[in-house]
Amino acid sequence: MTKNDKIIVTGASGYYGYAVIESLLKNGVNRSLIYAMVRDYTKIEKLKSLNVNIVFGDYNNYSSMLVAFSGIDKLLFVSSNELENRIEQHIQVVQAAEASGIKYILYTSQMHKDVNFSPIDFILSSHLATENAIKRSKMNYTILRNGLYMDILPSFLGQHIYKYGIYLPAGNGKIGFALRSEMAETAANVLLSKKHTNKTYNVSGNSYSFSEIAEYISEMTGKNITYLSPSLDAFINTMINHGMSKKYIKMIGGFAAASRQGEFESDGLQMEKLLGRKPLPVKQYLEEFFILNFLSSVV
């Protein structure tokens, strides 16, 4: 990165994008060189406190991105959360970036491994299409294949873990969880370095199985936490019968089933190198999260 490179961060009003901007500022980037792209001006109050440039841009609006990207050197392209038309959105972002003269793009993709069929293919297909579009462009790039946010681990474990245990179609598969804030810090470090041009990295912590997680929580709380791993279909049907939304359960179940195939297993070394330290391990997160929640549930 040259001293005067202008950086734009998409999805800046979301947690990840906001955290990347915070990390850039902590690394000494001048506020005048940072551009926060948002699509909803009603969600910028928190961003205003950072005193960076706030611009409008919508993945569904090509011309808005041409304006937002004008004069920008580096783009952090945070993937869309709209699965239905995400491929079309993402292709437009890449095309607008190239047309605007952006020199470098950093894209937040999804960690995966080559398998015959992935239970999260409905998510992966758009990421792979985006990666290919970026590689076909004339821009330099880095692709960060992010693992699962440790912050959503409670969603996998469920609200009634002390009563019913852990119920997920993950088998003995392991997942490399990492804190969203540390993933954002990793992205900022990559943006500020010249060492990662045209490279792809897995960004995730060391891996744990849900049977190991059940053991950790049992040790910490003194409760006997069981782990039962059904088939994906049985999991989806059971949870829908308990009143949970099909879309939500399909997402949780798909990620769990993909982990059964080893799609999220990682040693965490690539993230450690990019972050500059070991990412927070799951056991420490569980100690902090579950002890607090366990104590509050018995007070």
CSV table of C-alpha atoms in Angstrom, one decimal:
chain,number,residue,atom,x,y,z
A,1,MET,CA,0.0,0.0,0.0
A,2,THR,CA,1.2,3.5,-0.8
A,3,LYS,CA,0.8,6.2,1.7
A,4,ASN,CA,-2.0,7.9,-0.1
A,5,ASP,CA,-4.1,5.0,-1.3
A,6,LYS,CA,-7.8,5.6,-1.0
A,7,ILE,CA,-9.6,2.5,0.5
A,8,ILE,CA,-13.3,1.9,0.2
A,9,VAL,CA,-15.1,-0.6,2.5
A,10,THR,CA,-18.5,-2.0,1.4
A,11,GLY,CA,-21.1,-3.1,3.9
A,12,ALA,CA,-19.6,-0.4,6.2
A,13,SER,CA,-22.7,-0.2,8.5
A,14,GLY,CA,-22.5,-3.9,9.2
A,15,TYR,CA,-20.4,-5.3,12.1
A,16,TYR,CA,-17.6,-6.7,9.9
A,17,GLY,CA,-17.2,-3.7,7.7
A,18,TYR,CA,-17.3,-1.3,10.6
A,19,ALA,CA,-14.7,-3.3,12.5
A,20,VAL,CA,-12.4,-3.3,9.5
A,21,ILE,CA,-12.6,0.5,9.4
A,22,GLU,CA,-11.8,0.7,13.1
A,23,SER,CA,-8.8,-1.5,12.6
A,24,LEU,CA,-7.5,0.6,9.7
A,25,LEU,CA,-7.7,3.7,11.9
A,26,LYS,CA,-5.9,1.9,14.7
A,27,ASN,CA,-3.2,1.1,12.2
A,28,GLY,CA,-2.7,4.8,11.5
A,29,VAL,CA,-4.6,5.2,8.2
A,30,ASN,CA,-5.7,8.8,7.7
A,31,ARG,CA,-9.4,9.2,8.0
A,32,SER,CA,-9.6,11.2,4.8
A,33,LEU,CA,-8.4,8.1,2.9
A,34,ILE,CA,-11.1,5.8,4.1
A,35,TYR,CA,-14.5,5.6,2.4
A,36,ALA,CA,-17.4,3.8,4.0
A,37,MET,CA,-19.9,2.6,1.5
A,38,VAL,CA,-23.5,2.1,2.7
A,39,ARG,CA,-26.8,1.5,0.9
A,40,ASP,CA,-29.0,2.9,3.7
A,41,TYR,CA,-28.4,6.3,5.1
A,42,THR,CA,-30.7,5.6,8.1
A,43,LYS,CA,-27.9,3.3,9.5
A,44,ILE,CA,-24.9,5.6,9.6
A,45,GLU,CA,-25.1,7.1,13.0
A,46,LYS,CA,-22.4,4.8,14.4
A,47,LEU,CA,-20.2,5.4,11.3
A,48,LYS,CA,-20.4,9.1,11.7
A,49,SER,CA,-18.4,8.9,14.9
A,50,LEU,CA,-15.4,7.5,13.0
A,51,ASN,CA,-15.2,10.7,10.9
A,52,VAL,CA,-14.5,8.9,7.6
A,53,ASN,CA,-16.0,9.6,4.2
A,54,ILE,CA,-19.5,8.0,3.9
A,55,VAL,CA,-20.7,7.3,0.4
A,56,PHE,CA,-23.8,5.7,-1.1
A,57,GLY,CA,-23.6,2.5,-3.1
A,58,ASP,CA,-25.9,-0.4,-3.7
A,59,TYR,CA,-24.9,-3.8,-5.2
A,60,ASN,CA,-28.2,-3.7,-7.1
A,61,ASN,CA,-27.4,-0.3,-8.6
A,62,TYR,CA,-24.4,-0.3,-10.9
A,63,SER,CA,-24.3,3.4,-11.5
A,64,SER,CA,-24.2,4.1,-7.8
A,65,MET,CA,-21.1,2.0,-7.4
A,66,LEU,CA,-19.4,3.7,-10.4
A,67,VAL,CA,-19.8,7.0,-8.4
A,68,ALA,CA,-18.8,5.4,-5.1
A,69,PHE,CA,-15.7,3.8,-6.6
A,70,SER,CA,-14.5,6.8,-8.5
A,71,GLY,CA,-10.9,7.7,-7.5
A,72,ILE,CA,-10.5,4.7,-5.2
A,73,ASP,CA,-7.4,2.6,-5.2
A,74,LYS,CA,-8.3,-0.4,-3.0
A,75,LEU,CA,-11.7,-2.0,-2.4
A,76,LEU,CA,-12.7,-4.3,0.4
A,77,PHE,CA,-15.7,-6.1,-1.1
A,78,VAL,CA,-17.8,-7.6,1.7
A,79,SER,CA,-20.1,-10.3,0.3
A,80,SER,CA,-23.8,-9.6,0.2
A,81,ASN,CA,-26.2,-11.2,2.7
A,82,GLU,CA,-28.9,-11.6,0.0
A,83,LEU,CA,-28.6,-15.2,-1.3
A,84,GLU,CA,-31.3,-15.1,-3.9
A,85,ASN,CA,-29.6,-12.8,-6.4
A,86,ARG,CA,-26.1,-12.7,-4.9
A,87,ILE,CA,-24.3,-13.8,-8.1
A,88,GLU,CA,-25.8,-11.0,-10.1
A,89,GLN,CA,-25.0,-8.5,-7.4
A,90,HIS,CA,-21.4,-9.6,-7.0
A,91,ILE,CA,-20.7,-9.6,-10.7
A,92,GLN,CA,-21.9,-6.0,-10.9
A,93,VAL,CA,-19.6,-5.1,-8.0
A,94,VAL,CA,-16.6,-6.6,-9.8
A,95,GLN,CA,-17.5,-5.0,-13.1
A,96,ALA,CA,-18.1,-1.6,-11.5
A,97,ALA,CA,-14.8,-1.8,-9.6
A,98,GLU,CA,-12.8,-2.6,-12.8
A,99,ALA,CA,-14.6,0.1,-14.8
A,100,SER,CA,-13.9,2.7,-12.1
A,101,GLY,CA,-10.1,2.0,-12.3
A,102,ILE,CA,-9.8,0.3,-8.9
A,103,LYS,CA,-6.3,-1.3,-8.8
A,104,TYR,CA,-6.9,-3.9,-6.0
A,105,ILE,CA,-9.8,-5.8,-4.6
A,106,LEU,CA,-10.0,-7.8,-1.3
A,107,TYR,CA,-13.0,-10.2,-1.3
A,108,THR,CA,-14.6,-12.0,1.7
A,109,SER,CA,-15.4,-15.4,0.4
A,110,GLN,CA,-16.4,-18.7,2.2
A,111,MET,CA,-14.0,-21.3,3.5
A,112,HIS,CA,-14.6,-24.6,1.7
A,113,LYS,CA,-13.0,-27.8,0.4
A,114,ASP,CA,-13.5,-29.6,-2.9
A,115,VAL,CA,-16.2,-32.2,-2.4
A,116,ASN,CA,-18.6,-33.9,-4.8
A,117,PHE,CA,-21.6,-32.1,-3.2
A,118,SER,CA,-21.6,-29.6,-0.4
A,119,PRO,CA,-24.7,-29.1,1.9
A,120,ILE,CA,-24.0,-25.4,1.6
A,121,ASP,CA,-23.8,-25.3,-2.2
A,122,PHE,CA,-26.6,-22.7,-2.2
A,123,ILE,CA,-24.1,-20.4,-0.5
A,124,LEU,CA,-20.8,-21.5,-2.1
A,125,SER,CA,-21.9,-21.2,-5.7
A,126,SER,CA,-22.1,-17.4,-5.5
A,127,HIS,CA,-18.7,-17.2,-3.8
A,128,LEU,CA,-17.0,-19.3,-6.4
A,129,ALA,CA,-18.6,-17.4,-9.2
A,130,THR,CA,-17.4,-14.1,-7.6
A,131,GLU,CA,-13.9,-15.5,-7.1
A,132,ASN,CA,-13.7,-16.5,-10.8
A,133,ALA,CA,-15.0,-13.1,-11.9
A,134,ILE,CA,-12.3,-11.3,-9.8
A,135,LYS,CA,-9.6,-13.6,-11.2
A,136,ARG,CA,-10.7,-12.9,-14.8
A,137,SER,CA,-10.6,-9.1,-14.2
A,138,LYS,CA,-7.5,-7.0,-14.7
A,139,MET,CA,-7.4,-6.0,-11.0
A,140,ASN,CA,-5.0,-7.4,-8.4
A,141,TYR,CA,-6.8,-9.2,-5.7
A,142,THR,CA,-6.7,-11.2,-2.4
A,143,ILE,CA,-9.4,-13.6,-1.5
A,144,LEU,CA,-10.1,-14.3,2.1
A,145,ARG,CA,-12.1,-17.5,2.5
A,146,ASN,CA,-13.5,-16.9,6.0
A,147,GLY,CA,-14.5,-19.7,8.3
A,148,LEU,CA,-17.5,-19.5,10.6
A,149,TYR,CA,-17.8,-16.7,13.1
A,150,MET,CA,-17.3,-17.8,16.6
A,151,ASP,CA,-19.9,-15.2,17.5
A,152,ILE,CA,-22.6,-17.4,16.0
A,153,LEU,CA,-21.5,-20.6,18.0
A,154,PRO,CA,-24.4,-20.0,20.4
A,155,SER,CA,-26.8,-20.3,17.5
A,156,PHE,CA,-25.5,-23.7,16.7
A,157,LEU,CA,-25.7,-24.8,20.3
A,158,GLY,CA,-29.2,-23.6,20.9
A,159,GLN,CA,-31.0,-21.9,23.8
A,160,HIS,CA,-31.7,-25.1,25.7
A,161,ILE,CA,-28.3,-26.7,25.7
A,162,TYR,CA,-28.4,-27.4,29.5
A,163,LYS,CA,-31.7,-29.2,29.2
A,164,TYR,CA,-31.4,-31.0,25.8
A,165,GLY,CA,-27.6,-31.0,25.0
A,166,ILE,CA,-26.2,-30.3,21.5
A,167,TYR,CA,-28.2,-31.6,18.6
A,168,LEU,CA,-26.6,-31.1,15.2
A,169,PRO,CA,-25.9,-33.1,12.0
A,170,ALA,CA,-22.1,-32.5,12.3
A,171,GLY,CA,-20.9,-36.0,13.1
A,172,ASN,CA,-17.3,-35.9,14.2
A,173,GLY,CA,-16.4,-33.1,11.9
A,174,LYS,CA,-14.4,-30.1,13.1
A,175,ILE,CA,-15.0,-26.4,12.5
A,176,GLY,CA,-12.4,-23.7,12.6
A,177,PHE,CA,-14.3,-20.9,14.3
A,178,ALA,CA,-12.8,-17.4,14.7
A,179,LEU,CA,-14.1,-14.1,16.2
A,180,ARG,CA,-15.6,-11.8,13.7
A,181,SER,CA,-13.6,-8.9,15.1
A,182,GLU,CA,-10.4,-10.8,14.6
A,183,MET,CA,-11.4,-11.7,11.0
A,184,ALA,CA,-12.0,-8.0,10.4
A,185,GLU,CA,-8.6,-7.2,11.9
A,186,THR,CA,-7.0,-9.8,9.5
A,187,ALA,CA,-8.7,-8.1,6.5
A,188,ALA,CA,-7.3,-4.7,7.6
A,189,ASN,CA,-3.8,-6.1,7.9
A,190,VAL,CA,-4.1,-7.6,4.4
A,191,LEU,CA,-5.3,-4.2,3.0
A,192,LEU,CA,-2.3,-2.5,4.4
A,193,SER,CA,0.3,-5.0,3.1
A,194,LYS,CA,1.9,-5.5,-0.4
A,195,LYS,CA,2.6,-9.2,0.3
A,196,HIS,CA,-0.7,-10.7,-0.5
A,197,THR,CA,-1.3,-9.8,-4.2
A,198,ASN,CA,-3.2,-12.5,-6.1
A,199,LYS,CA,-3.3,-14.9,-3.2
A,200,THR,CA,-6.1,-16.9,-1.5
A,201,TYR,CA,-6.2,-17.6,2.2
A,202,ASN,CA,-8.3,-19.5,4.7
A,203,VAL,CA,-9.2,-17.3,7.6
A,204,SER,CA,-10.2,-19.4,10.6
A,205,GLY,CA,-9.0,-20.6,13.9
A,206,ASN,CA,-8.0,-24.0,15.1
A,207,SER,CA,-10.8,-26.7,14.7
A,208,TYR,CA,-13.0,-28.3,17.3
A,209,SER,CA,-15.7,-30.9,17.0
A,210,PHE,CA,-19.1,-30.5,18.8
A,211,SER,CA,-18.3,-33.5,21.0
A,212,GLU,CA,-15.2,-31.6,22.2
A,213,ILE,CA,-17.3,-28.5,22.7
A,214,ALA,CA,-19.8,-30.5,24.7
A,215,GLU,CA,-17.0,-31.8,26.9
A,216,TYR,CA,-15.6,-28.3,27.5
A,217,ILE,CA,-19.0,-26.9,28.5
A,218,SER,CA,-19.6,-29.8,30.8
A,219,GLU,CA,-16.3,-29.2,32.5
A,220,MET,CA,-16.9,-25.5,32.9
A,221,THR,CA,-20.5,-25.6,34.1
A,222,GLY,CA,-20.6,-29.0,36.0
A,223,LYS,CA,-23.6,-29.9,33.8
A,224,ASN,CA,-23.6,-33.1,31.7
A,225,ILE,CA,-23.9,-31.7,28.2
A,226,THR,CA,-24.7,-34.4,25.7
A,227,TYR,CA,-24.1,-34.4,21.9
A,228,LEU,CA,-26.4,-36.2,19.5
A,229,SER,CA,-25.8,-36.1,15.7
A,230,PRO,CA,-28.8,-36.9,13.5
A,231,SER,CA,-29.0,-36.9,9.7
A,232,LEU,CA,-29.5,-33.5,8.1
A,233,ASP,CA,-33.1,-34.4,7.1
A,234,ALA,CA,-33.9,-35.6,10.6
A,235,PHE,CA,-32.4,-32.4,12.1
A,236,ILE,CA,-34.4,-30.1,9.8
A,237,ASN,CA,-37.7,-31.9,10.4
A,238,THR,CA,-37.2,-32.0,14.1
A,239,MET,CA,-36.4,-28.4,14.4
A,240,ILE,CA,-39.2,-27.3,12.2
A,241,ASN,CA,-41.6,-29.3,14.3
A,242,HIS,CA,-40.3,-27.3,17.3
A,243,GLY,CA,-41.4,-24.1,15.6
A,244,MET,CA,-38.2,-22.8,14.1
A,245,SER,CA,-38.1,-21.3,10.6
A,246,LYS,CA,-37.1,-23.6,7.7
A,247,LYS,CA,-34.7,-21.0,6.2
A,248,TYR,CA,-32.8,-20.6,9.5
A,249,ILE,CA,-32.6,-24.3,10.2
A,250,LYS,CA,-31.5,-25.1,6.7
A,251,MET,CA,-28.6,-22.7,7.1
A,252,ILE,CA,-27.5,-24.0,10.5
A,253,GLY,CA,-28.0,-27.6,9.4
A,254,GLY,CA,-26.2,-27.1,6.1
A,255,PHE,CA,-23.1,-25.7,7.8
A,256,ALA,CA,-23.2,-28.5,10.4
A,257,ALA,CA,-23.5,-31.2,7.7
A,258,ALA,CA,-20.7,-29.6,5.7
A,259,SER,CA,-18.5,-29.8,8.7
A,260,ARG,CA,-19.2,-33.5,8.9
A,261,GLN,CA,-17.5,-33.7,5.5
A,262,GLY,CA,-14.5,-31.8,6.8
A,263,GLU,CA,-15.3,-28.6,4.8
A,264,PHE,CA,-14.4,-26.3,7.7
A,265,GLU,CA,-11.5,-28.1,9.3
A,266,SER,CA,-8.5,-25.9,9.7
A,267,ASP,CA,-5.2,-25.6,11.7
A,268,GLY,CA,-5.6,-21.8,11.9
A,269,LEU,CA,-2.0,-21.2,10.8
A,270,GLN,CA,-2.9,-18.9,7.8
A,271,MET,CA,-5.0,-16.7,10.0
A,272,GLU,CA,-2.4,-16.6,12.7
A,273,LYS,CA,0.2,-15.4,10.2
A,274,LEU,CA,-2.0,-12.7,8.8
A,275,LEU,CA,-3.4,-11.6,12.1
A,276,GLY,CA,0.1,-11.5,13.7
A,277,ARG,CA,-1.0,-13.6,16.7
A,278,LYS,CA,-2.9,-16.7,17.6
A,279,PRO,CA,-6.7,-16.1,17.2
A,280,LEU,CA,-8.9,-16.5,20.3
A,281,PRO,CA,-9.4,-20.3,20.8
A,282,VAL,CA,-12.9,-21.7,21.1
A,283,LYS,CA,-12.2,-23.0,24.7
A,284,GLN,CA,-11.4,-19.4,25.9
A,285,TYR,CA,-14.6,-18.1,24.2
A,286,LEU,CA,-16.7,-20.8,25.8
A,287,GLU,CA,-15.2,-20.0,29.2
A,288,GLU,CA,-16.1,-16.4,28.9
A,289,PHE,CA,-19.5,-16.8,27.2
A,290,PHE,CA,-20.9,-19.9,28.9
A,291,ILE,CA,-19.7,-19.1,32.4
A,292,LEU,CA,-21.4,-15.7,32.2
A,293,ASN,CA,-24.6,-17.2,30.8
A,294,PHE,CA,-24.6,-20.1,33.2
A,295,LEU,CA,-24.2,-17.9,36.2
A,296,SER,CA,-27.0,-15.5,35.0
A,297,SER,CA,-29.3,-18.5,34.4
A,298,VAL,CA,-28.9,-19.7,38.0
A,299,VAL,CA,-29.0,-16.3,39.8
